Amino acid sequence: MRKEEVVACSFDSWYNSFKDYTTESLIFDLPKEVLDFLKNAPLILPKNLIYMRKDNTEFSESDEDNWTDEDADDNKRPNFPDFEKVINKGIESLGGYAFAKLNWSAPKDATWVSFGNSLKCYSAADILLLLKASDFVSYDILAP
């Protein structure tokens, strides 16, 4: 196959032509700092992300027992407030939940880390957690 044939199969290349026949989707470019986080950082979620359960119960760090002194490492945690806002608005526009996917792969091997072992994402935190925990997605990012 030629390179342009492979690129034509990428989700972002064909979605607009077939959007009337497929699931409603939003396409976002991942900022460099998010890509770097997905490529290199350990599995630590960005600070300021709030987890939203299906029953709309919010969980934040203040709700947790303080088992260790994790606040000392807070400055090492990534922070993507603008990206988080864009993703959360996008999820809201889709009815409150979304399915995370890159151009080639979905994080279907990472359900073990999500609430209810589901790929249904209610927030940017859910999406980043699944993408970060997925070997399929890491292959897409490291070997595009």
Coordinates of C-alpha atoms in Angstrom, one line a residue:
M1 CA 0.0 0.0 0.0
R2 CA 1.1 3.5 -0.7
K3 CA 1.3 6.0 2.2
E4 CA -1.6 8.1 0.9
E5 CA -3.8 5.0 0.8
V6 CA -3.1 4.3 4.4
V7 CA -3.6 8.0 5.4
A8 CA -7.0 7.9 3.6
C9 CA -8.1 5.1 5.9
S10 CA -7.5 7.2 9.0
F11 CA -10.7 8.1 10.9
D12 CA -10.2 11.9 10.4
S13 CA -9.7 11.5 6.7
W14 CA -13.1 9.7 6.0
Y15 CA -15.4 10.7 8.8
N16 CA -16.8 13.9 7.3
S17 CA -17.6 12.0 4.1
F18 CA -19.6 9.4 5.9
K19 CA -20.8 11.2 9.0
D20 CA -24.5 10.7 8.0
Y21 CA -23.9 6.9 8.2
T22 CA -21.9 6.5 11.3
T23 CA -21.9 7.5 15.0
E24 CA -21.8 11.2 15.7
S25 CA -18.2 12.1 16.5
L26 CA -16.0 15.0 17.4
I27 CA -12.4 15.1 16.2
F28 CA -9.8 16.9 18.3
D29 CA -6.1 17.4 17.8
L30 CA -4.1 16.3 20.8
P31 CA -1.8 19.1 22.0
K32 CA 1.9 18.3 22.2
E33 CA 1.9 18.3 26.0
V34 CA -1.0 15.7 26.0
L35 CA 0.9 13.6 23.4
D36 CA 4.1 13.8 25.6
F37 CA 2.0 12.8 28.6
L38 CA 0.6 9.8 26.8
K39 CA 4.0 8.8 25.4
N40 CA 6.3 9.3 28.4
A41 CA 4.7 9.9 31.8
P42 CA 3.8 7.2 34.3
L43 CA 0.1 6.5 34.8
I44 CA -0.6 9.6 36.8
L45 CA -3.7 11.6 35.9
P46 CA -3.5 15.3 35.4
K47 CA -4.3 17.5 38.3
N48 CA -7.6 19.4 38.5
L49 CA -9.5 16.6 36.8
I50 CA -12.8 15.7 38.5
Y51 CA -14.1 12.2 38.0
M52 CA -17.9 12.0 37.3
R53 CA -19.7 8.7 37.9
K54 CA -22.7 7.7 35.9
D55 CA -24.9 8.7 38.8
N56 CA -23.4 12.2 38.6
T57 CA -21.6 11.9 41.9
E58 CA -18.4 13.9 41.8
F59 CA -15.2 12.5 43.1
S60 CA -12.2 14.7 43.7
E61 CA -9.0 14.3 45.6
S62 CA -10.5 15.9 48.7
D63 CA -13.0 12.9 48.9
E64 CA -10.2 10.4 49.2
D65 CA -8.4 9.1 52.3
N66 CA -4.9 10.5 52.4
W67 CA -3.0 7.2 52.4
T68 CA 0.3 8.8 51.3
D69 CA 1.7 12.3 51.0
E70 CA 0.9 12.6 47.3
D71 CA 0.5 16.4 47.6
A72 CA 4.3 16.6 47.7
D73 CA 4.4 15.2 44.1
D74 CA 1.6 17.5 42.9
N75 CA 4.0 19.7 40.9
K76 CA 5.0 16.6 38.9
R77 CA 1.4 15.9 37.8
P78 CA 0.5 17.1 34.3
N79 CA -2.0 19.9 33.9
F80 CA -4.1 20.4 30.8
P81 CA -7.0 22.8 31.8
D82 CA -7.7 24.2 28.3
F83 CA -7.7 20.7 26.8
E84 CA -9.9 19.4 29.6
K85 CA -12.5 22.2 29.0
V86 CA -12.6 21.5 25.3
I87 CA -13.1 17.8 25.8
N88 CA -15.7 18.2 28.5
K89 CA -17.7 20.6 26.4
G90 CA -17.5 18.1 23.5
I91 CA -18.7 15.3 25.7
E92 CA -21.6 17.4 26.9
S93 CA -22.5 18.3 23.3
L94 CA -22.7 14.5 22.6
G95 CA -25.3 13.9 25.3
G96 CA -23.0 13.6 28.3
Y97 CA -20.8 10.6 27.4
A98 CA -18.5 9.6 24.6
F99 CA -16.3 6.8 23.3
A100 CA -12.6 7.6 23.2
K101 CA -10.7 6.7 20.1
L102 CA -7.6 7.8 18.2
N103 CA -7.5 7.8 14.4
W104 CA -6.7 4.1 14.4
S105 CA -7.4 2.4 17.7
A106 CA -9.7 2.5 20.6
P107 CA -8.5 1.8 24.2
K108 CA -10.5 -1.4 24.3
D109 CA -7.7 -3.2 26.2
A110 CA -7.9 -0.6 29.1
T111 CA -11.4 -1.3 30.4
W112 CA -9.9 -2.9 33.5
V113 CA -9.0 0.6 34.7
S114 CA -12.4 2.3 34.2
F115 CA -15.5 2.5 36.3
G116 CA -17.7 -0.5 35.4
N117 CA -15.1 -1.9 33.0
S118 CA -16.6 0.3 30.3
L119 CA -15.3 2.4 27.5
K120 CA -18.1 5.0 28.1
C121 CA -16.4 8.2 29.1
Y122 CA -18.1 11.0 31.0
S123 CA -15.2 13.4 31.3
A124 CA -11.7 14.3 30.1
A125 CA -10.4 12.3 33.1
D126 CA -12.1 9.1 31.9
I127 CA -10.6 9.6 28.4
L128 CA -7.1 10.3 29.5
L129 CA -7.2 7.4 31.9
L130 CA -8.2 5.0 29.2
L131 CA -5.8 6.4 26.6
K132 CA -2.9 6.3 29.0
A133 CA -3.6 2.7 30.2
S134 CA -4.0 1.3 26.7
D135 CA -1.3 -0.6 24.9
F136 CA -3.3 -0.3 21.6
V137 CA -3.3 3.4 21.9
S138 CA 0.3 3.6 22.9
Y139 CA 1.3 1.8 19.8
D140 CA -0.7 4.3 17.7
I141 CA 1.1 7.2 19.4
L142 CA 4.6 5.7 19.3
A143 CA 4.5 4.2 15.8
P144 CA 2.0 6.2 13.8

